[in-house]
Short mmCIF file of C-alpha atoms and ligand atoms in Angstrom, two decimals:
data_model
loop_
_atom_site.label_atom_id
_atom_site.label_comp_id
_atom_site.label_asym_id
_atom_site.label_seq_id
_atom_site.Cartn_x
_atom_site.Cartn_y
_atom_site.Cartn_z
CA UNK A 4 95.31 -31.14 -73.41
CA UNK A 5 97.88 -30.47 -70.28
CA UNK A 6 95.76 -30.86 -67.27
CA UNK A 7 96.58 -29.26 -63.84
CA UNK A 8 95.63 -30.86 -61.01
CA UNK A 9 95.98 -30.06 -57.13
CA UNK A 10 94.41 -30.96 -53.53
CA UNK A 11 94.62 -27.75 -51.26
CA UNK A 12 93.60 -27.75 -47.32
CA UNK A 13 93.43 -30.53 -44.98
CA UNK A 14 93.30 -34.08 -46.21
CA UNK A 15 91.03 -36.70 -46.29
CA UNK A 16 90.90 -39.94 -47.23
CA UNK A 17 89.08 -40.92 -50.63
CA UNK A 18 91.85 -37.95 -52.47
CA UNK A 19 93.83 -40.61 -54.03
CA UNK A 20 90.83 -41.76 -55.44
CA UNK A 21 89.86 -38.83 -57.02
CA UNK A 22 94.00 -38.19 -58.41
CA UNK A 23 93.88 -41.68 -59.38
CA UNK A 24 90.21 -41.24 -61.46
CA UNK A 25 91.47 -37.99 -62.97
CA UNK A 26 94.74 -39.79 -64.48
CA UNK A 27 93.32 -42.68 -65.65
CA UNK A 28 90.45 -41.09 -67.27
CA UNK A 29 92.19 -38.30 -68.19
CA UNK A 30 94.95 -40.12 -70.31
CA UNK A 31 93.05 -43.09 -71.20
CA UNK A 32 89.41 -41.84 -72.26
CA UNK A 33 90.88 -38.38 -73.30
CA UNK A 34 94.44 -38.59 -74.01
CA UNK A 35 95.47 -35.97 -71.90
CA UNK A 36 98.66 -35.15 -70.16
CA UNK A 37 98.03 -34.78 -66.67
CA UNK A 38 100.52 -32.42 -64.33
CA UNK A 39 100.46 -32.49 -60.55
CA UNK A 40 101.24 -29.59 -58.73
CA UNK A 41 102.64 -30.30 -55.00
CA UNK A 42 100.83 -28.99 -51.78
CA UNK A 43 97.60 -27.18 -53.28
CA UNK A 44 97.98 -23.43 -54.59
CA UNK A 45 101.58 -23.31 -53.12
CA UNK A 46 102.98 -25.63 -55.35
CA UNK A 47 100.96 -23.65 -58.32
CA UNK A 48 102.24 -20.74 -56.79
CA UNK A 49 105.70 -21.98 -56.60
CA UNK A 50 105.89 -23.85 -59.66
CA UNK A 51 106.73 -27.16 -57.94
CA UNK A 52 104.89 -29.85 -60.06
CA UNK A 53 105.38 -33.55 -60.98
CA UNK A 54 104.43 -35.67 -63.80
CA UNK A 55 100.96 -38.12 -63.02
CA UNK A 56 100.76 -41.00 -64.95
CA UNK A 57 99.74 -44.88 -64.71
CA UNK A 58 102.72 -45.57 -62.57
CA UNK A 59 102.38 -42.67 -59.94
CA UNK A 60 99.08 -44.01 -59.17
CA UNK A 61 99.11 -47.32 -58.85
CA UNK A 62 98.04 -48.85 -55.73
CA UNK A 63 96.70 -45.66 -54.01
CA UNK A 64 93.05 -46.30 -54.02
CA UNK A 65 92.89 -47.69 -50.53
CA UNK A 66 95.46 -45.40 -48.98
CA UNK A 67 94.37 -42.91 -47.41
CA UNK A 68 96.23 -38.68 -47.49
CA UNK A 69 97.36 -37.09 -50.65
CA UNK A 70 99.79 -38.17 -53.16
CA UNK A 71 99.86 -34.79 -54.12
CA UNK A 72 100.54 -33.35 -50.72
CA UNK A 73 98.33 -30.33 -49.25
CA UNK A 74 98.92 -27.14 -47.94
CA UNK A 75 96.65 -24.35 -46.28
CA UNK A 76 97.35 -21.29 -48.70
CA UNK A 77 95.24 -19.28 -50.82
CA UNK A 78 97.01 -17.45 -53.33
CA UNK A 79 94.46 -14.38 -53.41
CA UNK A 80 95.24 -13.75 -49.75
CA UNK A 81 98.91 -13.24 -50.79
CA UNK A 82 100.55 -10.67 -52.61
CA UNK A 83 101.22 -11.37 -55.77
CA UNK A 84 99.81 -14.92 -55.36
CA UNK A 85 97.47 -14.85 -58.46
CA UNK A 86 100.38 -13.44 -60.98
CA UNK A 87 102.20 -16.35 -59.19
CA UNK A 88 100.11 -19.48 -60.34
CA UNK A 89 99.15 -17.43 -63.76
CA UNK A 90 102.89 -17.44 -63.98
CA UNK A 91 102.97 -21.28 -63.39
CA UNK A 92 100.44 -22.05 -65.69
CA UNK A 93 101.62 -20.22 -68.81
CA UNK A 94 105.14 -21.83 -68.05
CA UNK A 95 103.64 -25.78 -67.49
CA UNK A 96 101.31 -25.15 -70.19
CA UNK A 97 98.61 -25.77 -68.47
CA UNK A 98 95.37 -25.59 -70.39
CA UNK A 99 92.56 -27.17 -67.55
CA UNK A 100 92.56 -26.90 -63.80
CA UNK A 101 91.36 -29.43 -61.14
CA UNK A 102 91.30 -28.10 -57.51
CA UNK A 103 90.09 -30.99 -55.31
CA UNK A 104 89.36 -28.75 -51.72
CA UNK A 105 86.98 -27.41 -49.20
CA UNK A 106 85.53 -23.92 -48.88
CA UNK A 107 89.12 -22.42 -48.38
CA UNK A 108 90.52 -24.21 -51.75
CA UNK A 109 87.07 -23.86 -53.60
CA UNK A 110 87.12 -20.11 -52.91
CA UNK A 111 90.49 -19.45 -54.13
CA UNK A 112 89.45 -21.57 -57.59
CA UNK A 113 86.85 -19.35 -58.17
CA UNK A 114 89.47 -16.16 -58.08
CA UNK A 115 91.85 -17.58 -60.25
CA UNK A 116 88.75 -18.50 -62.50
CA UNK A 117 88.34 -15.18 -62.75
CA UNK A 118 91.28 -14.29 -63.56
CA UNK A 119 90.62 -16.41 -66.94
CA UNK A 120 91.82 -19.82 -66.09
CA UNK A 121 89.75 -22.84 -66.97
CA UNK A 122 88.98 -24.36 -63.31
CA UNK A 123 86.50 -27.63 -62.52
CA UNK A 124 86.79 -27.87 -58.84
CA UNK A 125 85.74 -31.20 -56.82
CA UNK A 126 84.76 -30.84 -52.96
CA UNK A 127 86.20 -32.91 -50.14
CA UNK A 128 86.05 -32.09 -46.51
CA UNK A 129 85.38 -34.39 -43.55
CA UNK A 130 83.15 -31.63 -42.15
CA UNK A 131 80.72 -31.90 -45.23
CA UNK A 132 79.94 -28.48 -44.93
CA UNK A 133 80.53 -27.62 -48.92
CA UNK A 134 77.13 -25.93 -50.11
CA UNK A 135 75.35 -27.29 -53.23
CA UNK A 136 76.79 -31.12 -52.64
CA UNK A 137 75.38 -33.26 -50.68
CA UNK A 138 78.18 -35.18 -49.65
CA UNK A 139 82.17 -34.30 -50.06
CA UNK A 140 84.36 -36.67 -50.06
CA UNK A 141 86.18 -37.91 -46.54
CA UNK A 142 82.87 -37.36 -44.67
CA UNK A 143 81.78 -41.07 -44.82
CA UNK A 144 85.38 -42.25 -43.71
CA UNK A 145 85.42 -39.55 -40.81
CA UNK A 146 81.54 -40.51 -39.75
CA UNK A 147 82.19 -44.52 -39.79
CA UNK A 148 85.40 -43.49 -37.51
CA UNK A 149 84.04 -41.14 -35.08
CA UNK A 150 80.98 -44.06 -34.69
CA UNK A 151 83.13 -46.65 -34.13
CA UNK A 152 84.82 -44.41 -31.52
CA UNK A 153 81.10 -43.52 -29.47
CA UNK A 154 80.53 -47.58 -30.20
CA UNK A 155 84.33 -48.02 -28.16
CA UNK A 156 83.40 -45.43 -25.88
CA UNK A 157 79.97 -46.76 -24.63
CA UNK A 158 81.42 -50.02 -23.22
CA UNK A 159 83.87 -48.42 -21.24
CA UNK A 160 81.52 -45.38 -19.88
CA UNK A 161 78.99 -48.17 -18.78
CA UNK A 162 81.71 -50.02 -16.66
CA UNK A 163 82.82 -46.94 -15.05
CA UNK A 164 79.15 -45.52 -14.23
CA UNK A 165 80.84 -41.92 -16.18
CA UNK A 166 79.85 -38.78 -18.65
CA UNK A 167 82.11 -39.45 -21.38
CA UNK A 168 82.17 -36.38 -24.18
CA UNK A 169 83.47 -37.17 -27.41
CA UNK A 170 84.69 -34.49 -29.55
CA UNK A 171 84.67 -34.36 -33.32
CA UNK A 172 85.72 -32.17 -36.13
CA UNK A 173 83.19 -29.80 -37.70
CA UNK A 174 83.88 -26.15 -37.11
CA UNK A 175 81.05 -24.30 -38.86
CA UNK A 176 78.62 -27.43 -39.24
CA UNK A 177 78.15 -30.42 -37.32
CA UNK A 178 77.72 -32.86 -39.76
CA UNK A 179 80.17 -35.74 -38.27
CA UNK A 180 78.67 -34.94 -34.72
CA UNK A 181 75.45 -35.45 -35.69
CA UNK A 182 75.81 -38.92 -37.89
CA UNK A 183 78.34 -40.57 -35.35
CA UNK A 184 75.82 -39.62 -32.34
CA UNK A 185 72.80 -41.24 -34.10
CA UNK A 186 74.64 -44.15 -35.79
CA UNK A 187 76.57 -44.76 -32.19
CA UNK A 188 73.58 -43.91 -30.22
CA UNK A 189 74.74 -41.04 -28.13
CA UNK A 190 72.23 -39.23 -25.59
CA UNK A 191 73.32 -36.12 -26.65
CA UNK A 192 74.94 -34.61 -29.87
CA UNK A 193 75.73 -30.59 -29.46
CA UNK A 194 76.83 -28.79 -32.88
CA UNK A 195 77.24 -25.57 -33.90
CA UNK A 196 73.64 -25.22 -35.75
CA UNK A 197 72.00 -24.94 -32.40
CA UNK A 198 73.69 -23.14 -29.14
CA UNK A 199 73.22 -25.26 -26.14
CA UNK A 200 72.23 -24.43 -22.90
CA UNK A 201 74.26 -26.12 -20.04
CA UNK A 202 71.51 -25.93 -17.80
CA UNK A 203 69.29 -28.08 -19.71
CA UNK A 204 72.28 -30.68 -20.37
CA UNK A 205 72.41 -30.97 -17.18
CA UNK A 206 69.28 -31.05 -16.26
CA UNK A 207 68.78 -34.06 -18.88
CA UNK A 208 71.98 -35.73 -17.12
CA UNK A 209 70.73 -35.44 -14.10
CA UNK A 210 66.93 -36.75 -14.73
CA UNK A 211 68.59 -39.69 -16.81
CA UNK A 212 70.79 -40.83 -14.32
CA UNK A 213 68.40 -40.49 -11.80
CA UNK A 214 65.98 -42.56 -13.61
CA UNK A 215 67.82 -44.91 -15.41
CA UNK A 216 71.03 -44.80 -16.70
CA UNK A 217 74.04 -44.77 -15.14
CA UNK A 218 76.29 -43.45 -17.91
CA UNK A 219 76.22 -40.57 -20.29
CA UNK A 220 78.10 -39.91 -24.06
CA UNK A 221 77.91 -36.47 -25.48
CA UNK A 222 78.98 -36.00 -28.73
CA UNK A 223 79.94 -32.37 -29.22
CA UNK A 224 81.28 -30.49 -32.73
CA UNK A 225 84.61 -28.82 -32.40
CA UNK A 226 82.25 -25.61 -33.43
CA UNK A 227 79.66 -25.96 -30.93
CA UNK A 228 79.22 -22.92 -28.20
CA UNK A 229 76.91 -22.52 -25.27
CA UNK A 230 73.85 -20.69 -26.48
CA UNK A 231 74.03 -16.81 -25.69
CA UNK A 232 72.82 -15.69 -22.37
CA UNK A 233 73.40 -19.21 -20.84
CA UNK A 234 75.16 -19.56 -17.76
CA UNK A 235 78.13 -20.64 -19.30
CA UNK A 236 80.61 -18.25 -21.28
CA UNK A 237 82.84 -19.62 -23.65
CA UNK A 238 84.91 -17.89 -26.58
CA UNK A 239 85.99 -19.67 -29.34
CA UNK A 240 89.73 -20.35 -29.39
CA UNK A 241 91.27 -20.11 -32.31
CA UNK A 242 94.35 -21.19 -33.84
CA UNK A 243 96.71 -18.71 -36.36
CA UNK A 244 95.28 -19.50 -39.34
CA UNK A 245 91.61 -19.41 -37.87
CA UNK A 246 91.34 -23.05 -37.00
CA UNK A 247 89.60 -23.98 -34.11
CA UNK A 248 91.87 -25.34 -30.57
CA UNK A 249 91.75 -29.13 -31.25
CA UNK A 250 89.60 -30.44 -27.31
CA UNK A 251 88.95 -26.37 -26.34
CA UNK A 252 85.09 -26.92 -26.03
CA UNK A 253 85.09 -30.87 -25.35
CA UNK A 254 87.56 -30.41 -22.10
CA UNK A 255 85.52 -27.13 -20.99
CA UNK A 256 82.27 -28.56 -21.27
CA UNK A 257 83.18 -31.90 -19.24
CA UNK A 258 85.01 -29.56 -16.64
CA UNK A 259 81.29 -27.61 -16.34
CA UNK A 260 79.65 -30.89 -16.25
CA UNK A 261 81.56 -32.32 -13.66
CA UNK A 262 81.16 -29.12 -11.67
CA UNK A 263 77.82 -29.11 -12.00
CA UNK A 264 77.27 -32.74 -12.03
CA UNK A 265 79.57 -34.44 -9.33
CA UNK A 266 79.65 -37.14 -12.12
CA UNK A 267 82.70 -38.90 -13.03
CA UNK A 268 83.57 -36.87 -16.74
CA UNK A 269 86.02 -37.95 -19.41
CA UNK A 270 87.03 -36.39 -22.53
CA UNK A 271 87.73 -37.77 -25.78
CA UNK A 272 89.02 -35.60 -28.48
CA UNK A 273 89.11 -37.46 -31.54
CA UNK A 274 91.22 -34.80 -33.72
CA UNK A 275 92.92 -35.74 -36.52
CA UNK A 276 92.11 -40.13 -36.39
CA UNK A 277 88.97 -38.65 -37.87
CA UNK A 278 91.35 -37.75 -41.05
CA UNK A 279 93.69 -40.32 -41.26
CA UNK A 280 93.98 -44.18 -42.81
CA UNK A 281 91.75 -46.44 -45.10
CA UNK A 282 89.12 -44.20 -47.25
CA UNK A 283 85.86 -46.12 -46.74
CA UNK A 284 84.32 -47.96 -50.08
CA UNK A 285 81.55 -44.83 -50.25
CA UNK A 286 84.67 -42.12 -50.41
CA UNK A 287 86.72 -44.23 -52.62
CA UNK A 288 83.38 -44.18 -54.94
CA UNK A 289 82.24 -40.74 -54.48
CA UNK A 290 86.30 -39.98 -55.56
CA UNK A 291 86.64 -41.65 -58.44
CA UNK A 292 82.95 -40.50 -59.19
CA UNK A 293 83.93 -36.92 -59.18
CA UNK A 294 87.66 -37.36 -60.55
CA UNK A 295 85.89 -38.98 -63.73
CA UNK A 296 83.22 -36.06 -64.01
CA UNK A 297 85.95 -32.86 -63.46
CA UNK A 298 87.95 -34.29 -66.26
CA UNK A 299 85.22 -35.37 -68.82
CA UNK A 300 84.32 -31.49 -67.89
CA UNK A 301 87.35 -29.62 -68.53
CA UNK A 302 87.37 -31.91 -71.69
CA UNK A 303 84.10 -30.39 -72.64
CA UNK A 304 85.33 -27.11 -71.95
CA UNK A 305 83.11 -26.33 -68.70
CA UNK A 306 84.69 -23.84 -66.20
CA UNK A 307 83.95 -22.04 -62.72
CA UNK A 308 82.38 -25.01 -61.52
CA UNK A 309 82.55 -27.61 -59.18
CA UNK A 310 81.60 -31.64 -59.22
CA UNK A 311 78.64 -32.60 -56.93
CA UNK A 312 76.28 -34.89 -55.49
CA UNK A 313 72.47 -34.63 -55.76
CA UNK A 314 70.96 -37.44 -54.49
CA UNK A 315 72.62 -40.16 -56.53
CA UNK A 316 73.66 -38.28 -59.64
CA UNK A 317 76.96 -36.33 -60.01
CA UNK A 318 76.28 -32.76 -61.91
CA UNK A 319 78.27 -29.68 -61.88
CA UNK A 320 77.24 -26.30 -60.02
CA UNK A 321 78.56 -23.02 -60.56
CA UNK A 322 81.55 -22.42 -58.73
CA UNK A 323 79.80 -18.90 -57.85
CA UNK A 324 77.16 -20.18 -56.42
CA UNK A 325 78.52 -21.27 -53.39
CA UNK A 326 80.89 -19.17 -52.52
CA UNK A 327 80.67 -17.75 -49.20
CA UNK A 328 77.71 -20.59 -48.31
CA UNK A 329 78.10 -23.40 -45.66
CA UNK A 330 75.88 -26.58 -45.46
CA UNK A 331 74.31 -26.75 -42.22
CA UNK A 332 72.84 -29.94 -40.79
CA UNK A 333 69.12 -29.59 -41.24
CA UNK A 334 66.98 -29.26 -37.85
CA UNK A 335 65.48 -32.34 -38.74
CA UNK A 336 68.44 -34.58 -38.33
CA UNK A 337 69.39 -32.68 -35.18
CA UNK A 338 66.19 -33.37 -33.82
CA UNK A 339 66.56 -37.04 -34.55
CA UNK A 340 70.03 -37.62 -32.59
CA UNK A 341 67.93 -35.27 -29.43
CA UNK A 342 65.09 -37.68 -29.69
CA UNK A 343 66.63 -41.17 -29.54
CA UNK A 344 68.28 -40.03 -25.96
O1 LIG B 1 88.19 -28.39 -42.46
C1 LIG B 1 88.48 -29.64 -42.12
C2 LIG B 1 89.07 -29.75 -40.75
O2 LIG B 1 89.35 -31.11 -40.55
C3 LIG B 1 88.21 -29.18 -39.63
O3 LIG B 1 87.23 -30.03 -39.19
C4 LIG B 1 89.25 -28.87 -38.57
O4 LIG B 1 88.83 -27.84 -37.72
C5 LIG B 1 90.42 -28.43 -39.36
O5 LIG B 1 90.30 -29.05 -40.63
C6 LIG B 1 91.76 -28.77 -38.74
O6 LIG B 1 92.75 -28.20 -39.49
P1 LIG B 1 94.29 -28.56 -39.40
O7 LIG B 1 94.51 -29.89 -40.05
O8 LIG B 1 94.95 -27.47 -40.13
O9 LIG B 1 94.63 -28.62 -37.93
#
């Protein structure tokens, strides 16, 4: 069988895990061919491909990005975009997709599965926010990162008696905010699951430093917004393909703390670190977990659905299922970063 493959969105590290799991299965356990196609859909789109075998993969497992490249574009949002990749797949005679993505990637595979092609889609995304998995891959790199940040961070804020915010990725969920802040032990973690009131933030930084503590470290989600009817207003800036402004909440909310406050504020923005270098051993698992599953499913002739993990067991889940869906932290986890403050 000719086997597509293709990461679409932004990277993460643990993707040349799952490339490198889908060749080597692929042509070893299966005998199949597989084809790479360059920078997600567009590539499909554009018909710009190369050849993955043993040698295109070697060494890659601890490196972190995309052999494959990436690319934010969803070929059902573009005219002509569908005929476009049908076009590409008659010509490369492809027989099998695999779409490694997030919600942007894993809704576009579920439109060109519709439009007949045999698609097994794997989730990745820092943010974690991919319904019916309970872990994508990149999360556990971007987690042990931003913790090791807070863990930097908390030396420094003690010698310098200051609020220091940290801001992480997470724009619809606050999965990174919320593991970083308990495993780094920050006194507050605000993500976009629950509004927050700036009055009772400050409130809390005032009692603790009163009593206590002469330092502060808020961890706050790129998604997070003051809770409506607050005292503070904020609008979510976004960028021109929806994104959110990289340090838009974390500098505004240390400006209103420090206003409010007279404490000494910093800001951290951790952007795109969170993304970048060495997958972790858990993603580099969890990658060649689900590389190994997508093929031995388009060899078994599944379609319109997508690898994940449930508890400790890989399975597959309809593709339709979770469109339109995001994974919220639970209030129970939340509750745990509030209460060791
Ligand atoms: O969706 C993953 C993510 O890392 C988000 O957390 C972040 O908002 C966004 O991508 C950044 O996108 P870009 O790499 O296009 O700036």
């Amino acid at each position: 069988m000719r086997v597509g493959l293709l990461t679409g969105g932004g990277d993460v590290p643990g993707l040349n895990a799952a490339i490198r799991a889908v060749v080597k299965r692929g042509e070893g356990e299966h005998g199949h061919t597989v084809v790479g196609f360059r920078h997600g859909w567009r590539g499909l789109a554009d018909g710009d491909v190369m050849p993955l075998t043993r040698p295109h993969i070697r060494n890659v497992l601890a490196t972190g990005g995309t052999l494959l490249g990436t690319a934010r574009y969803h070929p059902h949002a573009d005219d002509g975009g569908i005929d476009a990749v049908l076009a590409t797949l008659e010509e490369e005679r492809i027989e099998a997709l695999i779409c490694v993505g997030g919600d942007g990637t894993l809704h576009a595979a579920s439109k060109v599965a519709e439009a007949g092609v045999r698609i097994v889609a794997v989730p990745k995304t820092i943010d974690n926010d991919v319904w019916g998995t309970d872990r994508s891959i990149g999360f556990d790199t971007a987690v042990t990162i931003a913790t090791e940040a807070v863990d930097r961070i908390h030396t420094t804020a003690e010698s310098h008696n200051r609020v220091m915010i940290v801001e992480v990725m997470g724009r619809h969920a606050g999965w990174i905010a919320a593991c970083s802040g308990i495993a780094g032990g920050a006194e507050l973690v605000l993500a976009p699951e629950e509004p927050f009131d700036i009055d009772r933030v400050v409130r809390f930084l005032r009692h603790r430093h009163r009593a206590h503590a002469s330092f502060s470290i808020i961890v706050v989600a790129e998604g997070a917004v003051p809770a409506e009817g607050s005292s503070m207003t904020y609008q979510t800036q976004l960028g021109p393909f929806g994104e959110i402004v990289a340090g838009a909440i974390g500098e505004r909310l240390g400006a209103e703390i420090a206003e409010r406050t007279g404490f000494d504020t910093r800001v951290t923005v951790l952007g795109h670190v969170q993304r970048g270098g060495t997958p972790t051993p858990s993603d580099r698992i969890l990658g060649s977990r689900f590389g190994v599953a997508a093929v031995d499913a388009v060899s078994a002739g599944a379609s319109g659905v997508m690898t994940a993990l449930r508890g400790d067991e890989v399975v597959l889940v309809p593709l339709a299922e979770i469109a339109g869906k995001v994974k919220q932290v639970p209030s129970d986890l939340l509750e745990v970063a509030g209460t060791l403050a």
